[in-house]
Amino acid sequence: MKIRSFDPAFYIFLLLFLPALLIQCASTKKNLEIQPGEASNLINAREFRFVAQSVTPLRGTQRQLTSQYDVTVKKDSLVSYLPYFGRAYQAPMNPSEGGIQFTSTKFSYDVKPGKKNSWNIDIKPEDQQSIQQLSFLIFDNGTATLNVTATQKDPISFYGRIQKLK
């Protein structure tokens, strides 16, 4: 049995390419993070993404999320891709429609200043029957909580951060 040896050029390529790839990934993530003071601009422009890091159902304990779940807010659309843990009073007809997943193009967006450099944002989708309201509490440093009120499900809360849109 012959053992194959690798060409030294392969190792040189790995040593040069891998750090460049890691730096690129880190800088992309850093570009999306907001700096103190930027939250106000994103909120007023209606252009941000809420990335959920943990979830707290009404009847249960907090869970850390290991996958990417988010809500994207734009002037003309609202896209939610969030999980749901809790009691649902009506099951979806299509099992793939579980969670809090929807796209809305008709919604109200109400911003009120909160305490200590924070903002309360209430979003009410008018073209979604199952979701009554999304209530954000966003702080100046980018941390945020989201409370979702639905018609056929118990309320649920998410904790995470807001980011700039790509």
Tab-separated table of N, CA and C in Angstrom:
chain	number	residue	atom	x	y	z
A	1	MET	N	0.846	-1.172	0.000
A	1	MET	CA	0.000	0.000	0.000
A	1	MET	C	0.889	1.232	0.000
A	2	LYS	N	0.637	2.103	-0.917
A	2	LYS	CA	1.455	3.288	-1.069
A	2	LYS	C	0.794	4.472	-0.360
A	3	ILE	N	1.535	5.176	0.469
A	3	ILE	CA	1.046	6.350	1.171
A	3	ILE	C	1.331	7.565	0.304
A	4	ARG	N	0.280	8.335	0.058
A	4	ARG	CA	0.408	9.500	-0.805
A	4	ARG	C	0.828	10.705	0.032
A	5	SER	N	1.812	11.416	-0.427
A	5	SER	CA	2.243	12.625	0.280
A	5	SER	C	1.713	13.843	-0.481
A	6	PHE	N	1.440	14.887	0.269
A	6	PHE	CA	0.919	16.109	-0.333
A	6	PHE	C	2.066	17.008	-0.770
A	7	ASP	N	1.794	17.744	-1.775
A	7	ASP	CA	2.742	18.699	-2.311
A	7	ASP	C	2.872	19.876	-1.333
A	8	PRO	N	4.071	20.383	-1.058
A	8	PRO	CA	4.227	21.527	-0.155
A	8	PRO	C	3.447	22.764	-0.609
A	9	ALA	N	3.209	22.875	-1.906
A	9	ALA	CA	2.432	24.012	-2.404
A	9	ALA	C	1.013	23.992	-1.847
A	10	PHE	N	0.471	22.789	-1.597
A	10	PHE	CA	-0.869	22.660	-1.021
A	10	PHE	C	-0.906	23.272	0.378
A	11	TYR	N	0.096	22.998	1.187
A	11	TYR	CA	0.154	23.545	2.542
A	11	TYR	C	0.347	25.067	2.524
A	12	ILE	N	1.128	25.553	1.602
A	12	ILE	CA	1.331	26.995	1.482
A	12	ILE	C	0.008	27.664	1.089
A	13	PHE	N	-0.702	27.039	0.164
A	13	PHE	CA	-2.005	27.565	-0.240
A	13	PHE	C	-2.957	27.634	0.952
A	14	LEU	N	-3.016	26.571	1.757
A	14	LEU	CA	-3.881	26.562	2.937
A	14	LEU	C	-3.484	27.642	3.932
A	15	LEU	N	-2.201	27.804	4.139
A	15	LEU	CA	-1.730	28.810	5.100
A	15	LEU	C	-2.061	30.232	4.649
A	16	LEU	N	-2.102	30.479	3.360
A	16	LEU	CA	-2.417	31.806	2.855
A	16	LEU	C	-3.923	32.028	2.688
A	17	PHE	N	-4.643	31.016	2.244
A	17	PHE	CA	-6.055	31.164	1.930
A	17	PHE	C	-6.946	31.144	3.161
A	18	LEU	N	-6.692	30.251	4.095
A	18	LEU	CA	-7.560	30.094	5.270
A	18	LEU	C	-7.628	31.361	6.126
A	19	PRO	N	-6.509	32.004	6.473
A	19	PRO	CA	-6.626	33.254	7.249
A	19	PRO	C	-7.384	34.350	6.498
A	20	ALA	N	-7.183	34.435	5.188
A	20	ALA	CA	-7.898	35.452	4.414
A	20	ALA	C	-9.400	35.195	4.441
A	21	LEU	N	-9.807	33.942	4.371
A	21	LEU	CA	-11.218	33.591	4.438
A	21	LEU	C	-11.802	33.933	5.810
A	22	LEU	N	-11.079	33.614	6.872
A	22	LEU	CA	-11.555	33.911	8.228
A	22	LEU	C	-11.669	35.412	8.463
A	23	ILE	N	-10.720	36.171	7.966
A	23	ILE	CA	-10.769	37.634	8.111
A	23	ILE	C	-11.964	38.198	7.361
A	24	GLN	N	-12.235	37.694	6.169
A	24	GLN	CA	-13.373	38.158	5.378
A	24	GLN	C	-14.687	37.867	6.095
A	25	CYS	N	-14.844	36.673	6.665
A	25	CYS	CA	-16.068	36.322	7.390
A	25	CYS	C	-16.248	37.210	8.610
A	26	ALA	N	-15.197	37.459	9.339
A	26	ALA	CA	-15.277	38.299	10.533
A	26	ALA	C	-15.596	39.736	10.172
A	27	SER	N	-15.019	40.249	9.110
A	27	SER	CA	-15.282	41.643	8.743
A	27	SER	C	-16.699	41.823	8.227
A	28	THR	N	-17.258	40.809	7.548
A	28	THR	CA	-18.634	40.901	7.079
A	28	THR	C	-19.583	40.992	8.260
A	29	LYS	N	-19.392	40.171	9.263
A	29	LYS	CA	-20.240	40.203	10.445
A	29	LYS	C	-20.080	41.535	11.170
A	30	LYS	N	-18.857	42.025	11.248
A	30	LYS	CA	-18.607	43.278	11.946
A	30	LYS	C	-19.263	44.448	11.215
A	31	ASN	N	-19.320	44.396	9.887
A	31	ASN	CA	-19.951	45.461	9.109
A	31	ASN	C	-21.445	45.548	9.367
A	32	LEU	N	-22.090	44.439	9.739
A	32	LEU	CA	-23.520	44.428	9.995
A	32	LEU	C	-23.861	44.908	11.397
A	33	GLU	N	-22.920	44.780	12.333
A	33	GLU	CA	-23.171	45.217	13.700
A	33	GLU	C	-23.274	46.731	13.743
A	34	ILE	N	-24.107	47.210	14.660
A	34	ILE	CA	-24.278	48.656	14.748
A	34	ILE	C	-23.421	49.229	15.855
A	35	GLN	N	-23.048	50.465	15.674
A	35	GLN	CA	-22.279	51.198	16.669
A	35	GLN	C	-23.255	51.984	17.546
A	36	PRO	N	-22.848	52.336	18.775
A	36	PRO	CA	-23.725	53.158	19.610
A	36	PRO	C	-24.120	54.438	18.874
A	37	GLY	N	-25.408	54.740	18.891
A	37	GLY	CA	-25.919	55.912	18.206
A	37	GLY	C	-26.526	55.613	16.844
A	38	GLU	N	-26.203	54.459	16.259
A	38	GLU	CA	-26.731	54.104	14.945
A	38	GLU	C	-28.145	53.543	15.009
A	39	ALA	N	-28.552	53.039	16.154
A	39	ALA	CA	-29.868	52.417	16.285
A	39	ALA	C	-30.972	53.392	15.902
A	40	SER	N	-30.849	54.622	16.341
A	40	SER	CA	-31.868	55.630	16.044
A	40	SER	C	-32.050	55.818	14.541
A	41	ASN	N	-30.966	55.866	13.801
A	41	ASN	CA	-31.040	56.034	12.348
A	41	ASN	C	-31.726	54.846	11.676
A	42	LEU	N	-31.395	53.625	12.118
A	42	LEU	CA	-32.001	52.427	11.530
A	42	LEU	C	-33.496	52.364	11.827
A	43	ILE	N	-33.867	52.725	13.055
A	43	ILE	CA	-35.276	52.686	13.458
A	43	ILE	C	-36.092	53.710	12.676
A	44	ASN	N	-35.572	54.929	12.579
A	44	ASN	CA	-36.289	55.978	11.856
A	44	ASN	C	-36.350	55.716	10.353
A	45	ALA	N	-35.342	55.052	9.816
A	45	ALA	CA	-35.330	54.715	8.387
A	45	ALA	C	-36.154	53.466	8.084
A	46	ARG	N	-36.579	52.749	9.112
A	46	ARG	CA	-37.326	51.484	8.952
A	46	ARG	C	-36.533	50.479	8.131
A	47	GLU	N	-35.261	50.359	8.428
A	47	GLU	CA	-34.376	49.467	7.685
A	47	GLU	C	-33.458	48.749	8.666
A	48	PHE	N	-33.904	47.610	9.207
A	48	PHE	CA	-33.057	46.847	10.120
A	48	PHE	C	-33.497	45.392	10.160
A	49	ARG	N	-32.614	44.573	10.694
A	49	ARG	CA	-32.899	43.149	10.888
A	49	ARG	C	-32.733	42.839	12.370
A	50	PHE	N	-33.723	42.196	12.944
A	50	PHE	CA	-33.648	41.697	14.312
A	50	PHE	C	-33.224	40.239	14.233
A	51	VAL	N	-32.101	39.901	14.872
A	51	VAL	CA	-31.597	38.529	14.888
A	51	VAL	C	-31.829	37.972	16.281
A	52	ALA	N	-32.655	36.941	16.375
A	52	ALA	CA	-33.013	36.347	17.663
A	52	ALA	C	-31.893	35.446	18.172
A	53	GLN	N	-31.570	35.596	19.457
A	53	GLN	CA	-30.548	34.768	20.087
A	53	GLN	C	-31.144	33.801	21.103
A	54	SER	N	-32.268	34.204	21.731
A	54	SER	CA	-32.943	33.314	22.680
A	54	SER	C	-34.439	33.579	22.618
A	55	VAL	N	-35.209	32.624	23.129
A	55	VAL	CA	-36.661	32.699	23.095
A	55	VAL	C	-37.213	32.303	24.465
A	56	THR	N	-38.279	32.993	24.876
A	56	THR	CA	-38.951	32.672	26.135
A	56	THR	C	-40.437	32.525	25.854
A	57	PRO	N	-40.945	31.281	25.842
A	57	PRO	CA	-42.380	31.100	25.649
A	57	PRO	C	-43.144	31.495	26.913
A	58	LEU	N	-44.444	31.737	26.775
A	58	LEU	CA	-45.270	32.114	27.917
A	58	LEU	C	-45.248	31.030	28.982
A	59	ARG	N	-45.330	29.791	28.570
A	59	ARG	CA	-45.360	28.654	29.499
A	59	ARG	C	-44.088	27.833	29.349
A	60	GLY	N	-43.000	28.340	29.835
A	60	GLY	CA	-41.764	27.588	29.720
A	60	GLY	C	-40.576	28.418	30.119
A	61	THR	N	-39.418	27.843	29.890
A	61	THR	CA	-38.178	28.519	30.262
A	61	THR	C	-37.467	29.027	29.015
A	62	GLN	N	-36.532	29.910	29.239
A	62	GLN	CA	-35.770	30.504	28.149
A	62	GLN	C	-34.919	29.441	27.463
A	63	ARG	N	-34.828	29.532	26.148
A	63	ARG	CA	-34.013	28.616	25.345
A	63	ARG	C	-33.083	29.435	24.461
A	64	GLN	N	-31.855	28.986	24.348
A	64	GLN	CA	-30.908	29.607	23.433
A	64	GLN	C	-31.166	29.057	22.033
A	65	LEU	N	-31.137	29.917	21.057
A	65	LEU	CA	-31.353	29.491	19.675
A	65	LEU	C	-30.007	29.212	19.018
A	66	THR	N	-29.931	28.107	18.321
A	66	THR	CA	-28.672	27.723	17.690
A	66	THR	C	-28.695	27.932	16.177
A	67	SER	N	-29.856	28.205	15.619
A	67	SER	CA	-29.969	28.482	14.188
A	67	SER	C	-30.262	29.961	13.975
A	68	GLN	N	-30.161	30.405	12.741
A	68	GLN	CA	-30.403	31.808	12.397
A	68	GLN	C	-31.901	32.055	12.243
A	69	TYR	N	-32.477	32.835	13.146
A	69	TYR	CA	-33.876	33.257	13.075
A	69	TYR	C	-33.894	34.778	13.119
A	70	ASP	N	-34.749	35.388	12.286
A	70	ASP	CA	-34.735	36.846	12.233
A	70	ASP	C	-36.057	37.428	11.770
A	71	VAL	N	-36.162	38.732	11.942
A	71	VAL	CA	-37.263	39.533	11.403
A	71	VAL	C	-36.599	40.684	10.658
A	72	THR	N	-36.945	40.850	9.387
A	72	THR	CA	-36.394	41.926	8.579
A	72	THR	C	-37.463	42.992	8.374
A	73	VAL	N	-37.130	44.211	8.774
A	73	VAL	CA	-38.049	45.338	8.638
A	73	VAL	C	-37.514	46.270	7.564
A	74	LYS	N	-38.333	46.515	6.550
A	74	LYS	CA	-38.027	47.482	5.502
A	74	LYS	C	-39.220	48.405	5.369
A	75	LYS	N	-39.023	49.501	4.690
A	75	LYS	CA	-40.117	50.460	4.513
A	75	LYS	C	-41.342	49.823	3.872
A	76	ASP	N	-41.113	48.923	2.930
A	76	ASP	CA	-42.222	48.359	2.171
A	76	ASP	C	-42.538	46.905	2.491
A	77	SER	N	-41.789	46.267	3.398
A	77	SER	CA	-42.061	44.863	3.699
A	77	SER	C	-41.579	44.484	5.102
A	78	LEU	N	-42.195	43.438	5.594
A	78	LEU	CA	-41.863	42.864	6.899
A	78	LEU	C	-41.780	41.361	6.693
A	79	VAL	N	-40.616	40.773	6.969
A	79	VAL	CA	-40.417	39.343	6.759
A	79	VAL	C	-39.997	38.723	8.086
A	80	SER	N	-40.795	37.750	8.548
A	80	SER	CA	-40.518	37.091	9.815
A	80	SER	C	-40.181	35.632	9.579
A	81	TYR	N	-39.083	35.201	10.166
A	81	TYR	CA	-38.684	33.795	10.155
A	81	TYR	C	-38.249	33.462	11.586
A	82	LEU	N	-39.240	33.138	12.430
A	82	LEU	CA	-38.994	32.859	13.841
A	82	LEU	C	-39.586	31.506	14.222
A	83	PRO	N	-38.989	30.849	15.207
A	83	PRO	CA	-39.566	29.595	15.689
A	83	PRO	C	-40.696	29.885	16.674
A	84	TYR	N	-41.476	28.862	16.996
A	84	TYR	CA	-42.509	29.018	18.021
A	84	TYR	C	-42.455	27.840	18.973
A	85	PHE	N	-42.410	28.145	20.258
A	85	PHE	CA	-42.484	27.152	21.317
A	85	PHE	C	-43.630	27.591	22.215
A	86	GLY	N	-44.596	26.770	22.400
A	86	GLY	CA	-45.712	27.158	23.259
A	86	GLY	C	-46.991	26.501	22.810
A	87	ARG	N	-48.078	26.993	23.371
A	87	ARG	CA	-49.375	26.420	23.088
A	87	ARG	C	-50.017	27.130	21.905
A	88	ALA	N	-50.353	26.332	20.893
A	88	ALA	CA	-51.084	26.838	19.738
A	88	ALA	C	-52.496	26.279	19.822
A	89	TYR	N	-53.472	27.122	19.594
A	89	TYR	CA	-54.864	26.702	19.715
A	89	TYR	C	-55.430	26.164	18.413
A	90	GLN	N	-54.675	26.311	17.340
A	90	GLN	CA	-55.068	25.770	16.048
A	90	GLN	C	-53.798	25.407	15.286
A	91	ALA	N	-53.726	24.181	14.822
A	91	ALA	CA	-52.556	23.718	14.076
A	91	ALA	C	-52.633	24.221	12.636
A	92	PRO	N	-51.475	24.523	12.016
A	92	PRO	CA	-51.505	24.948	10.616
A	92	PRO	C	-51.901	23.788	9.702
A	93	MET	N	-52.555	24.106	8.609
A	93	MET	CA	-52.959	23.072	7.640
A	93	MET	C	-51.743	22.418	7.001
A	94	ASN	N	-50.707	23.226	6.759
A	94	ASN	CA	-49.472	22.739	6.166
A	94	ASN	C	-48.410	22.681	7.265
A	95	PRO	N	-47.874	21.495	7.594
A	95	PRO	CA	-46.892	21.391	8.676
A	95	PRO	C	-45.638	22.235	8.467
A	96	SER	N	-45.304	22.580	7.220
A	96	SER	CA	-44.118	23.393	6.971
A	96	SER	C	-44.357	24.868	7.304
A	97	GLU	N	-45.589	25.233	7.632
A	97	GLU	CA	-45.916	26.612	7.977
A	97	GLU	C	-45.904	26.843	9.485
A	98	GLY	N	-45.199	26.013	10.218
A	98	GLY	CA	-45.099	26.183	11.660
A	98	GLY	C	-44.231	27.372	12.007
A	99	GLY	N	-44.192	27.706	13.271
A	99	GLY	CA	-43.397	28.848	13.701
A	99	GLY	C	-44.116	30.149	13.414
A	100	ILE	N	-43.365	31.232	13.382
A	100	ILE	CA	-43.905	32.555	13.074
A	100	ILE	C	-43.230	33.004	11.788
A	101	GLN	N	-43.750	32.500	10.683
A	101	GLN	CA	-43.157	32.754	9.377
A	101	GLN	C	-44.190	33.421	8.480
A	102	PHE	N	-43.890	34.647	8.066
A	102	PHE	CA	-44.792	35.354	7.175
A	102	PHE	C	-44.066	36.518	6.510
A	103	THR	N	-44.684	37.012	5.459
A	103	THR	CA	-44.227	38.224	4.783
A	103	THR	C	-45.420	39.159	4.684
A	104	SER	N	-45.218	40.390	5.080
A	104	SER	CA	-46.288	41.382	5.052
A	104	SER	C	-45.820	42.606	4.264
A	105	THR	N	-46.716	43.133	3.451
A	105	THR	CA	-46.420	44.368	2.723
A	105	THR	C	-47.343	45.499	3.160
A	106	LYS	N	-48.277	45.190	4.037
A	106	LYS	CA	-49.203	46.198	4.545
A	106	LYS	C	-49.206	46.116	6.061
A	107	PHE	N	-48.557	47.092	6.697
A	107	PHE	CA	-48.445	47.072	8.150
A	107	PHE	C	-48.275	48.488	8.681
A	108	SER	N	-48.664	48.670	9.940
A	108	SER	CA	-48.440	49.968	10.592
A	108	SER	C	-47.147	49.876	11.391
A	109	TYR	N	-46.457	51.002	11.518
A	109	TYR	CA	-45.148	51.066	12.177
A	109	TYR	C	-45.176	52.283	13.083
A	110	ASP	N	-45.258	52.064	14.391
A	110	ASP	CA	-45.382	53.156	15.356
A	110	ASP	C	-44.171	53.154	16.290
A	111	VAL	N	-43.428	54.260	16.321
A	111	VAL	CA	-42.230	54.391	17.159
A	111	VAL	C	-42.505	55.386	18.281
A	112	LYS	N	-42.148	54.973	19.499
A	112	LYS	CA	-42.243	55.871	20.655
A	112	LYS	C	-40.928	55.805	21.414
A	113	PRO	N	-40.390	56.962	21.833
A	113	PRO	CA	-39.160	56.924	22.622
A	113	PRO	C	-39.417	56.287	23.982
A	114	GLY	N	-38.449	55.475	24.433
A	114	GLY	CA	-38.534	54.830	25.737
A	114	GLY	C	-37.571	55.476	26.714
A	115	LYS	N	-37.319	54.781	27.809
A	115	LYS	CA	-36.402	55.284	28.825
A	115	LYS	C	-34.976	54.890	28.485
A	116	LYS	N	-34.035	55.701	28.917
A	116	LYS	CA	-32.600	55.413	28.803
A	116	LYS	C	-32.173	55.008	27.392
A	117	ASN	N	-32.359	55.900	26.436
A	117	ASN	CA	-31.938	55.669	25.053
A	117	ASN	C	-32.511	54.374	24.473
A	118	SER	N	-33.810	54.244	24.535
A	118	SER	CA	-34.476	53.080	23.959
A	118	SER	C	-35.691	53.535	23.155
A	119	TRP	N	-36.216	52.631	22.344
A	119	TRP	CA	-37.375	52.913	21.509
A	119	TRP	C	-38.347	51.751	21.596
A	120	ASN	N	-39.632	52.052	21.657
A	120	ASN	CA	-40.692	51.059	21.589
A	120	ASN	C	-41.297	51.136	20.188
A	121	ILE	N	-41.284	50.025	19.496
A	121	ILE	CA	-41.809	49.970	18.142
A	121	ILE	C	-42.917	48.930	18.100
A	122	ASP	N	-44.094	49.356	17.692
A	122	ASP	CA	-45.223	48.448	17.523
A	122	ASP	C	-45.516	48.316	16.038
A	123	ILE	N	-45.482	47.082	15.564
A	123	ILE	CA	-45.770	46.793	14.165
A	123	ILE	C	-46.992	45.890	14.127
A	124	LYS	N	-48.000	46.320	13.383
A	124	LYS	CA	-49.235	45.545	13.247
A	124	LYS	C	-49.444	45.190	11.779
A	125	PRO	N	-49.208	43.913	11.436
A	125	PRO	CA	-49.454	43.493	10.051
A	125	PRO	C	-50.956	43.499	9.768
A	126	GLU	N	-51.346	44.188	8.716
A	126	GLU	CA	-52.757	44.283	8.363
A	126	GLU	C	-53.176	43.210	7.365
A	127	ASP	N	-52.213	42.544	6.752
A	127	ASP	CA	-52.534	41.508	5.776
A	127	ASP	C	-52.237	40.097	6.302
A	128	GLN	N	-52.105	39.958	7.613
A	128	GLN	CA	-51.874	38.663	8.247
A	128	GLN	C	-52.952	38.431	9.301
A	129	GLN	N	-53.678	37.357	9.185
A	129	GLN	CA	-54.735	37.090	10.150
A	129	GLN	C	-54.202	36.471	11.437
A	130	SER	N	-53.103	35.751	11.362
A	130	SER	CA	-52.622	35.020	12.534
A	130	SER	C	-51.755	35.853	13.474
A	131	ILE	N	-51.186	36.961	13.012
A	131	ILE	CA	-50.303	37.787	13.837
A	131	ILE	C	-50.988	39.120	14.120
A	132	GLN	N	-51.141	39.434	15.404
A	132	GLN	CA	-51.759	40.703	15.780
A	132	GLN	C	-50.735	41.825	15.864
A	133	GLN	N	-49.589	41.541	16.526
A	133	GLN	CA	-48.635	42.623	16.751
A	133	GLN	C	-47.242	42.086	17.056
A	134	LEU	N	-46.246	42.839	16.600
A	134	LEU	CA	-44.854	42.620	16.979
A	134	LEU	C	-44.426	43.869	17.739
A	135	SER	N	-43.998	43.702	18.974
A	135	SER	CA	-43.582	44.837	19.808
A	135	SER	C	-42.098	44.720	20.111
A	136	PHE	N	-41.321	45.662	19.581
A	136	PHE	CA	-39.884	45.699	19.806
A	136	PHE	C	-39.557	46.697	20.905
A	137	LEU	N	-38.579	46.374	21.717
A	137	LEU	CA	-37.929	47.326	22.620
A	137	LEU	C	-36.464	47.283	22.231
A	138	ILE	N	-35.979	48.368	21.618
A	138	ILE	CA	-34.619	48.413	21.086
A	138	ILE	C	-33.818	49.441	21.857
A	139	PHE	N	-32.621	49.044	22.290
A	139	PHE	CA	-31.735	49.927	23.030
A	139	PHE	C	-30.660	50.488	22.096
A	140	ASP	N	-30.040	51.564	22.520
A	140	ASP	CA	-29.058	52.279	21.716
A	140	ASP	C	-27.863	51.405	21.336
A	141	ASN	N	-27.512	50.418	22.162
A	141	ASN	CA	-26.366	49.562	21.864
A	141	ASN	C	-26.703	48.425	20.894
A	142	GLY	N	-27.978	48.344	20.447
A	142	GLY	CA	-28.363	47.330	19.472
A	142	GLY	C	-29.071	46.127	20.057
A	143	THR	N	-29.066	45.970	21.381
A	143	THR	CA	-29.806	44.858	21.966
A	143	THR	C	-31.298	45.143	21.869
A	144	ALA	N	-32.081	44.073	21.787
A	144	ALA	CA	-33.510	44.259	21.585
A	144	ALA	C	-34.294	43.067	22.116
A	145	THR	N	-35.542	43.332	22.473
A	145	THR	CA	-36.489	42.265	22.784
A	145	THR	C	-37.662	42.415	21.823
A	146	LEU	N	-38.279	41.295	21.520
A	146	LEU	CA	-39.428	41.262	20.627
A	146	LEU	C	-40.510	40.426	21.285
A	147	ASN	N	-41.685	40.991	21.434
A	147	ASN	CA	-42.848	40.265	21.933
A	147	ASN	C	-43.821	40.108	20.776
A	148	VAL	N	-44.227	38.858	20.529
A	148	VAL	CA	-45.133	38.561	19.425
A	148	VAL	C	-46.478	38.144	20.001
A	149	THR	N	-47.533	38.819	19.541
A	149	THR	CA	-48.891	38.481	19.943
A	149	THR	C	-49.608	37.921	18.726
A	150	ALA	N	-50.128	36.709	18.870
A	150	ALA	CA	-50.813	36.032	17.769
A	150	ALA	C	-52.253	35.722	18.178
A	151	THR	N	-53.080	35.438	17.190
A	151	THR	CA	-54.486	35.163	17.486
A	151	THR	C	-54.711	33.747	17.990
A	152	GLN	N	-54.009	32.776	17.465
A	152	GLN	CA	-54.251	31.379	17.825
A	152	GLN	C	-53.094	30.731	18.583
A	153	LYS	N	-52.189	31.564	19.150
A	153	LYS	CA	-51.032	31.044	19.882
A	153	LYS	C	-50.802	31.890	21.123
A	154	ASP	N	-50.187	31.283	22.131
A	154	ASP	CA	-49.778	32.056	23.305
A	154	ASP	C	-48.708	33.064	22.905
A	155	PRO	N	-48.625	34.209	23.612
A	155	PRO	CA	-47.553	35.170	23.329
A	155	PRO	C	-46.176	34.551	23.551
A	156	ILE	N	-45.194	35.096	22.869
A	156	ILE	CA	-43.822	34.603	22.979
A	156	ILE	C	-42.874	35.791	22.876
A	157	SER	N	-41.723	35.687	23.568
A	157	SER	CA	-40.728	36.766	23.576
A	157	SER	C	-39.400	36.259	23.042
A	158	PHE	N	-38.697	37.149	22.354
A	158	PHE	CA	-37.378	36.848	21.821
A	158	PHE	C	-36.404	37.922	22.292
A	159	TYR	N	-35.162	37.525	22.504
A	159	TYR	CA	-34.097	38.453	22.855
A	159	TYR	C	-33.023	38.337	21.777
A	160	GLY	N	-32.483	39.477	21.360
A	160	GLY	CA	-31.436	39.434	20.340
A	160	GLY	C	-30.837	40.797	20.088
A	161	ARG	N	-30.404	41.010	18.848
A	161	ARG	CA	-29.751	42.261	18.453
A	161	ARG	C	-30.313	42.710	17.117
A	162	ILE	N	-30.211	44.009	16.860
A	162	ILE	CA	-30.561	44.490	15.536
A	162	ILE	C	-29.273	44.699	14.743
A	163	GLN	N	-29.405	44.559	13.448
A	163	GLN	CA	-28.284	44.712	12.541
A	163	GLN	C	-28.691	45.583	11.376
A	164	LYS	N	-27.675	46.110	10.693
A	164	LYS	CA	-27.894	46.811	9.435
A	164	LYS	C	-28.275	45.768	8.393
A	165	LEU	N	-29.021	46.193	7.395
A	165	LEU	CA	-29.310	45.294	6.279
A	165	LEU	C	-28.131	45.261	5.339
A	166	LYS	N	-27.939	44.139	4.675
A	166	LYS	CA	-26.823	43.981	3.734
A	166	LYS	C	-27.022	44.834	2.526
